[in-house]
Amino acid sequence: MANRTDPLAKSIRGTNPQNLVEKILRSKIYQNTYWKEQCFGLTAETLVDKAMELDHLGGTFGGNRKPSPFICLVMKMLQIQPEKDIVVEFIKNEDYKYVRVLGAFYLRLTGTDIDIYRYLEPLYNDYRKLRRKSADGQYALTHVDEYIDELLTTDYSCDIALPRIKKRIITVGEVQLGREIGIEDETVTDTVGGSYIGS
Amino acid sequence: MDQSSNHVVGVDNTSRKKFDREEILQRARERDEEEADGRKSKSKGPPVQRKPLKPRDYQVDLESRLGKTQVVTPIAPLSQQAGYYCPVCECVVKDSANYLDHINGKKHQRALGMSMRVERSSLEQVQQRFESLKKRKDPGSFTVQDFDERMLKQQQEEEERKRLRREKKKEKKKEKVSEEEPEIDPDVAAMMGFGGFKTSKK
Ligand SMILES: [Zn+2]
């Protein structure tokens, strides 16, 4: 019950958003103590607190594949489905790199191809360091731009299968976004691809 | 064929009921009335307005009684039984995982007057949250009150640590005493020239 998707949430790619996380990982998250203790009853507003406390990203680790707080918060966002402008706020914030990456990951999971390129590509300019917990429980060093590249060019990250997106060049060609998708984020307007998720 | 029809005439305990239209209609009307009444009586009370779900603003205490020894009797009050006691629902849950499930559950939240739905936050709320949290983390806005709180917390932690250490020492001592008992008599030891480490240095 505490794990129900917000009744107002729109379905994403024809399914309950939470189903974007495959079933085994989902049940691992539901059983996780951090999930039960810290993620219970969060709204998009109070989730900010938890996101700011993040100090590493990662999927699962250890023999019993314990989910990381990062992935728990991704799950929580799928559950409460914050508005798009809130997700963009996460991504655009300059002070908390893990909040930024969390927003980026969520948008990669739920956004349209156009939005994904529009809001994630500017982050190629962010070279800050990130700590990443790998499956063996060890921390590895990565960087924001490096991780964004992983999100944009691969289809699997942090033990979650990412939906297929078109290659950037195709997206650009189709929508003739050209410069708009480019690195200058400030010029972005909402004229293209108004639809966000589902619908 | 003929036989069976004859049979029915004899004892009529296998025959079908006849469909009595009037009777059925009558029953349907009665049922309708009843339902209408029931619905009215249900909706008479004001609908319960439950608050939207809120995250806890405190840390769930799962470990304070960890490692403690406690006598458990079936006649003791619930709050002193083995397991986690929920004062809201007055029930005992056997382990921490189930306790978390319980306090996250519908029954418990209902008892607290909460619905299971969370509020949807607006962009403004999120932006304000960012701002206020940033300020809080900013060392420039560090107040005396913060300082006092931290000192108090530290003191409490320190006391707790000391207490644990003391307990551990006690246990060790007990073990040692039971081990060391069959030792040589100190007088004999002194005679033999090794009076122990305590007295040799003065
Ligand atoms: Zn309860």
GROMACS .gro file of C-alpha atoms and ligand atoms in nm:
model
  402
    1MET     CA    1   0.000   0.000   0.000
    2ALA     CA    2   0.276   0.233   0.086
    3ASN     CA    3   0.420   0.125  -0.245
    4ARG     CA    4   0.126   0.226  -0.457
    5THR     CA    5   0.180   0.456  -0.751
    6ASP     CA    6   0.015   0.796  -0.719
    7PRO     CA    7  -0.337   0.751  -0.857
    8LEU     CA    8  -0.293   1.070  -1.058
    9ALA     CA    9   0.023   0.943  -1.227
   10LYS     CA   10   0.013   0.895  -1.599
   11SER     CA   11   0.128   0.567  -1.739
   12ILE     CA   12   0.463   0.570  -1.908
   13ARG     CA   13   0.515   0.371  -2.224
   14GLY     CA   14   0.184   0.205  -2.161
   15THR     CA   15   0.256   0.081  -1.813
   16ASN     CA   16   0.259   0.178  -1.447
   17PRO     CA   17   0.574   0.388  -1.406
   18GLN     CA   18   0.702   0.166  -1.129
   19ASN     CA   19   0.714  -0.123  -1.375
   20LEU     CA   20   1.005   0.046  -1.548
   21VAL     CA   21   1.208  -0.116  -1.272
   22GLU     CA   22   1.205  -0.488  -1.324
   23LYS     CA   23   1.018  -0.697  -1.075
   24ILE     CA   24   1.300  -0.852  -0.876
   25LEU     CA   25   1.471  -0.521  -0.815
   26ARG     CA   26   1.138  -0.365  -0.731
   27SER     CA   27   1.067  -0.617  -0.458
   28LYS     CA   28   1.423  -0.576  -0.327
   29ILE     CA   29   1.359  -0.206  -0.298
   30TYR     CA   30   1.025  -0.254  -0.124
   31GLN     CA   31   1.198  -0.472   0.135
   32ASN     CA   32   1.490  -0.238   0.180
   33THR     CA   33   1.526  -0.062   0.514
   34TYR     CA   34   1.627   0.271   0.366
   35TRP     CA   35   1.316   0.256   0.153
   36LYS     CA   36   1.089   0.176   0.443
   37GLU     CA   37   1.248   0.415   0.686
   38GLN     CA   38   1.347   0.713   0.477
   39CYS     CA   39   1.136   0.705   0.164
   40PHE     CA   40   0.799   0.655   0.326
   41GLY     CA   41   0.544   0.923   0.255
   42LEU     CA   42   0.782   1.147   0.064
   43THR     CA   43   0.649   1.417  -0.164
   44ALA     CA   44   0.850   1.580  -0.439
   45GLU     CA   45   0.921   1.856  -0.190
   46THR     CA   46   1.045   1.640   0.095
   47LEU     CA   47   1.231   1.416  -0.148
   48VAL     CA   48   1.463   1.711  -0.201
   49ASP     CA   49   1.598   1.660   0.153
   50LYS     CA   50   1.683   1.299   0.088
   51ALA     CA   51   1.829   1.371  -0.253
   52MET     CA   52   2.060   1.632  -0.103
   53GLU     CA   53   2.186   1.377   0.144
   54LEU     CA   54   2.300   1.142  -0.132
   55ASP     CA   55   2.672   1.093  -0.144
   56HIS     CA   56   2.701   0.828  -0.411
   57LEU     CA   57   2.509   0.673  -0.693
   58GLY     CA   58   2.471   0.311  -0.782
   59GLY     CA   59   2.236   0.026  -0.845
   60THR     CA   60   2.258  -0.273  -0.620
   61PHE     CA   61   2.552  -0.427  -0.444
   62GLY     CA   62   2.661  -0.726  -0.244
   63GLY     CA   63   2.558  -1.087  -0.257
   64ASN     CA   64   2.194  -1.017  -0.191
   65ARG     CA   65   2.195  -0.716  -0.423
   66LYS     CA   66   2.109  -0.449  -0.174
   67PRO     CA   67   1.962  -0.145  -0.346
   68SER     CA   68   2.142   0.187  -0.308
   69PRO     CA   69   1.963   0.494  -0.171
   70PHE     CA   70   2.002   0.644  -0.517
   71ILE     CA   71   1.796   0.374  -0.680
   72CYS     CA   72   1.541   0.389  -0.399
   73LEU     CA   73   1.487   0.757  -0.468
   74VAL     CA   74   1.451   0.686  -0.839
   75MET     CA   75   1.181   0.441  -0.743
   76LYS     CA   76   1.013   0.697  -0.521
   77MET     CA   77   1.005   0.945  -0.806
   78LEU     CA   78   0.844   0.686  -1.030
   79GLN     CA   79   0.587   0.638  -0.759
   80ILE     CA   80   0.494   1.001  -0.703
   81GLN     CA   81   0.567   1.118  -1.058
   82PRO     CA   82   0.673   1.477  -0.995
   83GLU     CA   83   0.584   1.735  -1.258
   84LYS     CA   84   0.827   1.782  -1.538
   85ASP     CA   85   0.931   2.129  -1.426
   86ILE     CA   86   1.027   1.983  -1.089
   87VAL     CA   87   1.246   1.723  -1.255
   88VAL     CA   88   1.403   1.997  -1.464
   89GLU     CA   89   1.463   2.193  -1.144
   90PHE     CA   90   1.654   1.895  -1.008
   91ILE     CA   91   1.864   1.879  -1.322
   92LYS     CA   92   1.931   2.250  -1.345
   93ASN     CA   93   2.034   2.295  -0.983
   94GLU     CA   94   2.403   2.372  -0.964
   95ASP     CA   95   2.479   2.300  -0.602
   96TYR     CA   96   2.398   1.937  -0.554
   97LYS     CA   97   2.545   1.710  -0.814
   98TYR     CA   98   2.369   1.398  -0.694
   99VAL     CA   99   2.033   1.572  -0.709
  100ARG     CA  100   2.121   1.665  -1.065
  101VAL     CA  101   2.215   1.311  -1.158
  102LEU     CA  102   1.903   1.176  -0.991
  103GLY     CA  103   1.687   1.407  -1.197
  104ALA     CA  104   1.879   1.314  -1.509
  105PHE     CA  105   1.831   0.945  -1.447
  106TYR     CA  106   1.460   0.991  -1.386
  107LEU     CA  107   1.416   1.197  -1.699
  108ARG     CA  108   1.608   0.937  -1.899
  109LEU     CA  109   1.362   0.676  -1.774
  110THR     CA  110   1.044   0.870  -1.828
  111GLY     CA  111   1.102   1.157  -2.069
  112THR     CA  112   1.058   1.187  -2.442
  113ASP     CA  113   1.363   1.158  -2.664
  114ILE     CA  114   1.360   1.529  -2.728
  115ASP     CA  115   1.345   1.623  -2.362
  116ILE     CA  116   1.615   1.375  -2.275
  117TYR     CA  117   1.858   1.530  -2.520
  118ARG     CA  118   1.750   1.881  -2.441
  119TYR     CA  119   1.805   1.863  -2.068
  120LEU     CA  120   2.081   1.604  -2.042
  121GLU     CA  121   2.321   1.717  -2.311
  122PRO     CA  122   2.409   2.043  -2.134
  123LEU     CA  123   2.541   1.832  -1.849
  124TYR     CA  124   2.831   1.723  -2.066
  125ASN     CA  125   2.980   2.048  -1.938
  126ASP     CA  126   2.972   1.933  -1.578
  127TYR     CA  127   3.302   1.767  -1.490
  128ARG     CA  128   3.247   1.725  -1.120
  129LYS     CA  129   3.343   1.401  -0.954
  130LEU     CA  130   3.092   1.142  -0.847
  131ARG     CA  131   3.123   0.840  -0.625
  132ARG     CA  132   2.970   0.529  -0.764
  133LYS     CA  133   2.914   0.210  -0.571
  134SER     CA  134   2.969  -0.092  -0.787
  135ALA     CA  135   2.817  -0.436  -0.750
  136ASP     CA  136   3.100  -0.559  -0.527
  137GLY     CA  137   3.037  -0.280  -0.278
  138GLN     CA  138   3.352  -0.087  -0.370
  139TYR     CA  139   3.339   0.280  -0.461
  140ALA     CA  140   3.462   0.392  -0.798
  141LEU     CA  141   3.527   0.741  -0.928
  142THR     CA  142   3.326   0.880  -1.214
  143HIS     CA  143   3.218   1.225  -1.333
  144VAL     CA  144   2.890   1.389  -1.412
  145ASP     CA  145   2.967   1.418  -1.783
  146GLU     CA  146   3.085   1.061  -1.794
  147TYR     CA  147   2.768   0.938  -1.633
  148ILE     CA  148   2.547   1.149  -1.857
  149ASP     CA  149   2.723   0.989  -2.152
  150GLU     CA  150   2.636   0.650  -2.011
  151LEU     CA  151   2.272   0.754  -1.983
  152LEU     CA  152   2.260   0.887  -2.337
  153THR     CA  153   2.453   0.616  -2.516
  154THR     CA  154   2.374   0.292  -2.334
  155ASP     CA  155   2.055   0.113  -2.246
  156TYR     CA  156   2.144  -0.015  -1.899
  157SER     CA  157   2.251   0.178  -1.593
  158CYS     CA  158   2.240   0.117  -1.219
  159ASP     CA  159   2.075  -0.222  -1.271
  160ILE     CA  160   1.784  -0.066  -1.455
  161ALA     CA  161   1.708  -0.118  -1.821
  162LEU     CA  162   1.672   0.220  -1.987
  163PRO     CA  163   1.406   0.265  -2.254
  164ARG     CA  164   1.539   0.283  -2.605
  165ILE     CA  165   1.588   0.630  -2.738
  166LYS     CA  166   1.672   0.738  -3.089
  167LYS     CA  167   2.023   0.840  -3.166
  168ARG     CA  168   2.073   1.209  -3.121
  169ILE     CA  169   2.144   1.271  -3.487
  170ILE     CA  170   1.811   1.120  -3.585
  171THR     CA  171   1.622   1.313  -3.323
  172VAL     CA  172   1.782   1.633  -3.438
  173GLY     CA  173   1.703   1.557  -3.800
  174GLU     CA  174   1.345   1.470  -3.731
  175VAL     CA  175   1.257   1.766  -3.521
  176GLN     CA  176   1.509   1.998  -3.684
  177LEU     CA  177   1.604   2.116  -3.346
  178GLY     CA  178   1.960   2.173  -3.441
  179ARG     CA  179   2.086   2.440  -3.211
  180GLU     CA  180   1.802   2.414  -2.969
  181ILE     CA  181   1.913   2.077  -2.843
  182GLY     CA  182   2.266   2.201  -2.820
  183ILE     CA  183   2.471   2.298  -2.526
  184GLU     CA  184   2.322   2.640  -2.460
  185ASP     CA  185   2.050   2.540  -2.222
  186GLU     CA  186   1.923   2.887  -2.144
  187THR     CA  187   1.764   2.935  -2.486
  188VAL     CA  188   1.540   2.635  -2.448
  189THR     CA  189   1.177   2.711  -2.501
  190ASP     CA  190   0.880   2.492  -2.473
  191THR     CA  191   0.771   2.516  -2.834
  192VAL     CA  192   0.883   2.172  -2.936
  193GLY     CA  193   0.753   1.847  -2.802
  194GLY     CA  194   0.515   1.979  -2.543
  195SER     CA  195   0.408   1.629  -2.453
  196TYR     CA  196   0.613   1.488  -2.176
  197ILE     CA  197   0.524   1.144  -2.058
  198GLY     CA  198   0.264   0.894  -2.148
  199SER     CA  199  -0.027   1.048  -2.329
  200MET     CA  200  -4.006  -4.011  -2.180
  201ASP     CA  201  -4.350  -4.106  -2.082
  202GLN     CA  202  -4.228  -4.262  -1.768
  203SER     CA  203  -4.047  -3.959  -1.644
  204SER     CA  204  -4.345  -3.731  -1.692
  205ASN     CA  205  -4.553  -3.977  -1.498
  206HIS     CA  206  -4.297  -3.977  -1.223
  207VAL     CA  207  -4.317  -3.604  -1.176
  208VAL     CA  208  -4.682  -3.626  -1.113
  209GLY     CA  209  -4.612  -3.865  -0.824
  210VAL     CA  210  -4.369  -3.695  -0.588
  211ASP     CA  211  -4.284  -3.340  -0.678
  212ASN     CA  212  -3.955  -3.304  -0.493
  213THR     CA  213  -3.734  -3.270  -0.800
  214SER     CA  214  -3.934  -3.015  -0.991
  215ARG     CA  215  -3.807  -2.670  -1.069
  216LYS     CA  216  -3.948  -2.370  -0.901
  217LYS     CA  217  -4.184  -2.173  -1.113
  218PHE     CA  218  -4.079  -1.824  -1.194
  219ASP     CA  219  -4.320  -1.598  -1.015
  220ARG     CA  220  -4.274  -1.261  -1.175
  221GLU     CA  221  -4.472  -1.068  -0.917
  222GLU     CA  222  -4.282  -1.215  -0.627
  223ILE     CA  223  -3.947  -1.141  -0.779
  224LEU     CA  224  -4.043  -0.786  -0.859
  225GLN     CA  225  -4.163  -0.738  -0.505
  226ARG     CA  226  -3.833  -0.865  -0.371
  227ALA     CA  227  -3.640  -0.638  -0.603
  228ARG     CA  228  -3.834  -0.337  -0.483
  229GLU     CA  229  -3.766  -0.426  -0.122
  230ARG     CA  230  -3.400  -0.465  -0.192
  231ASP     CA  231  -3.384  -0.131  -0.366
  232GLU     CA  232  -3.544   0.037  -0.071
  233GLU     CA  233  -3.308  -0.128   0.169
  234GLU     CA  234  -3.006  -0.025  -0.032
  235ALA     CA  235  -3.126   0.329  -0.058
  236ASP     CA  236  -3.169   0.339   0.318
  237GLY     CA  237  -2.831   0.184   0.378
  238ARG     CA  238  -2.659   0.433   0.157
  239LYS     CA  239  -2.832   0.720   0.327
  240SER     CA  240  -2.735   0.603   0.673
  241LYS     CA  241  -2.376   0.558   0.561
  242SER     CA  242  -2.354   0.902   0.412
  243LYS     CA  243  -2.522   1.058   0.712
  244GLY     CA  244  -2.198   1.088   0.906
  245PRO     CA  245  -1.965   1.353   0.769
  246PRO     CA  246  -1.707   1.197   0.538
  247VAL     CA  247  -1.381   1.141   0.721
  248GLN     CA  248  -1.130   1.392   0.602
  249ARG     CA  249  -0.794   1.227   0.630
  250LYS     CA  250  -0.479   1.427   0.608
  251PRO     CA  251  -0.244   1.349   0.323
  252LEU     CA  252   0.040   1.116   0.401
  253LYS     CA  253   0.343   1.279   0.561
  254PRO     CA  254   0.690   1.140   0.600
  255ARG     CA  255   0.800   1.087   0.958
  256ASP     CA  256   0.991   1.377   1.103
  257TYR     CA  257   1.179   1.155   1.343
  258GLN     CA  258   1.419   0.869   1.312
  259VAL     CA  259   1.257   0.533   1.368
  260ASP     CA  260   1.407   0.384   1.678
  261LEU     CA  261   1.487   0.025   1.600
  262GLU     CA  262   1.800  -0.033   1.800
  263SER     CA  263   1.763   0.117   2.146
  264ARG     CA  264   1.661  -0.216   2.293
  265LEU     CA  265   1.903  -0.416   2.085
  266GLY     CA  266   2.130  -0.650   2.278
  267LYS     CA  267   1.941  -0.599   2.602
  268THR     CA  268   1.829  -0.881   2.822
  269GLN     CA  269   1.470  -0.869   2.933
  270VAL     CA  270   1.236  -1.099   3.115
  271VAL     CA  271   0.938  -1.178   2.902
  272THR     CA  272   0.620  -1.306   3.057
  273PRO     CA  273   0.289  -1.350   2.887
  274ILE     CA  274   0.110  -1.149   3.155
  275ALA     CA  275   0.330  -0.840   3.119
  276PRO     CA  276   0.167  -0.536   2.956
  277LEU     CA  277   0.202  -0.530   2.578
  278SER     CA  278   0.457  -0.252   2.584
  279GLN     CA  279   0.697  -0.469   2.780
  280GLN     CA  280   0.667  -0.779   2.571
  281ALA     CA  281   0.928  -0.903   2.333
  282GLY     CA  282   0.927  -0.715   2.006
  283TYR     CA  283   0.831  -0.371   1.893
  284TYR     CA  284   0.534  -0.208   2.057
  285CYS     CA  285   0.316   0.036   1.869
  286PRO     CA  286   0.146   0.268   2.119
  287VAL     CA  287  -0.093   0.400   1.854
  288CYS     CA  288  -0.248   0.068   1.762
  289GLU     CA  289  -0.158  -0.100   2.091
  290CYS     CA  290  -0.004  -0.400   1.929
  291VAL     CA  291   0.331  -0.577   1.934
  292VAL     CA  292   0.523  -0.658   1.621
  293LYS     CA  293   0.785  -0.927   1.635
  294ASP     CA  294   1.078  -0.781   1.442
  295SER     CA  295   1.210  -0.459   1.298
  296ALA     CA  296   1.118  -0.535   0.938
  297ASN     CA  297   0.760  -0.609   1.031
  298TYR     CA  298   0.751  -0.309   1.258
  299LEU     CA  299   0.851  -0.084   0.970
  300ASP     CA  300   0.586  -0.248   0.756
  301HIS     CA  301   0.337  -0.186   1.031
  302ILE     CA  302   0.405   0.183   1.081
  303ASN     CA  303   0.403   0.228   0.703
  304GLY     CA  304   0.080   0.036   0.674
  305LYS     CA  305  -0.271   0.152   0.613
  306LYS     CA  306  -0.408   0.048   0.949
  307HIS     CA  307  -0.150   0.241   1.144
  308GLN     CA  308  -0.174   0.550   0.925
  309ARG     CA  309  -0.552   0.543   0.956
  310ALA     CA  310  -0.514   0.536   1.331
  311LEU     CA  311  -0.302   0.847   1.296
  312GLY     CA  312  -0.569   1.005   1.080
  313MET     CA  313  -0.372   0.991   0.756
  314SER     CA  314  -0.479   0.873   0.419
  315MET     CA  315  -0.237   0.673   0.211
  316ARG     CA  316  -0.205   0.944  -0.050
  317VAL     CA  317   0.068   1.201  -0.057
  318GLU     CA  318   0.019   1.558  -0.161
  319ARG     CA  319   0.146   1.664  -0.497
  320SER     CA  320   0.409   1.930  -0.457
  321SER     CA  321   0.431   2.232  -0.681
  322LEU     CA  322   0.744   2.366  -0.844
  323GLU     CA  323   0.741   2.663  -0.605
  324GLN     CA  324   0.743   2.434  -0.304
  325VAL     CA  325   1.039   2.244  -0.442
  326GLN     CA  326   1.227   2.563  -0.521
  327GLN     CA  327   1.167   2.696  -0.173
  328ARG     CA  328   1.287   2.371  -0.028
  329PHE     CA  329   1.609   2.400  -0.222
  330GLU     CA  330   1.658   2.754  -0.096
  331SER     CA  331   1.587   2.681   0.268
  332LEU     CA  332   1.804   2.371   0.273
  333LYS     CA  333   2.086   2.557   0.110
  334LYS     CA  334   2.067   2.823   0.378
  335ARG     CA  335   2.065   2.566   0.650
  336LYS     CA  336   2.379   2.405   0.518
  337ASP     CA  337   2.545   2.740   0.472
  338PRO     CA  338   2.794   2.782   0.757
  339GLY     CA  339   2.733   3.159   0.750
  340SER     CA  340   2.389   3.119   0.900
  341PHE     CA  341   2.511   2.904   1.183
  342THR     CA  342   2.331   3.010   1.499
  343VAL     CA  343   2.401   2.970   1.867
  344GLN     CA  344   2.099   2.750   1.896
  345ASP     CA  345   2.242   2.509   1.643
  346PHE     CA  346   2.560   2.500   1.842
  347ASP     CA  347   2.384   2.423   2.168
  348GLU     CA  348   2.184   2.150   2.006
  349ARG     CA  349   2.492   1.989   1.864
  350MET     CA  350   2.674   2.007   2.194
  351LEU     CA  351   2.382   1.844   2.371
  352LYS     CA  352   2.366   1.571   2.113
  353GLN     CA  353   2.735   1.508   2.137
  354GLN     CA  354   2.718   1.486   2.513
  355GLN     CA  355   2.438   1.238   2.498
  356GLU     CA  356   2.625   1.026   2.250
  357GLU     CA  357   2.935   1.039   2.462
  358GLU     CA  358   2.743   0.927   2.769
  359GLU     CA  359   2.589   0.642   2.577
  360ARG     CA  360   2.932   0.533   2.458
  361LYS     CA  361   3.070   0.546   2.810
  362ARG     CA  362   2.784   0.344   2.941
  363LEU     CA  363   2.838   0.078   2.681
  364ARG     CA  364   3.207   0.068   2.758
  365ARG     CA  365   3.134   0.029   3.128
  366GLU     CA  366   2.899  -0.257   3.062
  367LYS     CA  367   3.153  -0.428   2.848
  368LYS     CA  368   3.420  -0.386   3.113
  369LYS     CA  369   3.193  -0.531   3.375
  370GLU     CA  370   3.130  -0.835   3.166
  371LYS     CA  371   3.499  -0.879   3.098
  372LYS     CA  372   3.576  -0.847   3.466
  373LYS     CA  373   3.326  -1.113   3.548
  374GLU     CA  374   3.485  -1.344   3.298
  375LYS     CA  375   3.831  -1.268   3.425
  376VAL     CA  376   3.739  -1.325   3.786
  377SER     CA  377   3.606  -1.664   3.709
  378GLU     CA  378   3.918  -1.743   3.514
  379GLU     CA  379   4.171  -1.609   3.759
  380GLU     CA  380   4.039  -1.767   4.072
  381PRO     CA  381   4.266  -2.069   4.079
  382GLU     CA  382   4.569  -1.840   4.114
  383ILE     CA  383   4.859  -1.864   4.350
  384ASP     CA  384   4.812  -1.715   4.693
  385PRO     CA  385   4.962  -1.361   4.696
  386ASP     CA  386   5.164  -1.435   5.011
  387VAL     CA  387   5.327  -1.731   4.852
  388ALA     CA  388   5.396  -1.527   4.545
  389ALA     CA  389   5.561  -1.254   4.751
  390MET     CA  390   5.781  -1.509   4.920
  391MET     CA  391   5.888  -1.644   4.589
  392GLY     CA  392   5.980  -1.294   4.473
  393PHE     CA  393   5.718  -1.198   4.220
  394GLY     CA  394   5.460  -1.007   4.414
  395GLY     CA  395   5.269  -0.900   4.107
  396PHE     CA  396   5.294  -0.599   3.883
  397LYS     CA  397   5.092  -0.363   4.096
  398THR     CA  398   5.328  -0.344   4.391
  399SER     CA  399   5.661  -0.367   4.215
  400LYS     CA  400   5.647  -0.006   4.093
  401LYS     CA  401   5.609   0.258   4.359
  402ZN      ZN  402   0.051   0.114   1.478
   0.00000   0.00000   0.00000
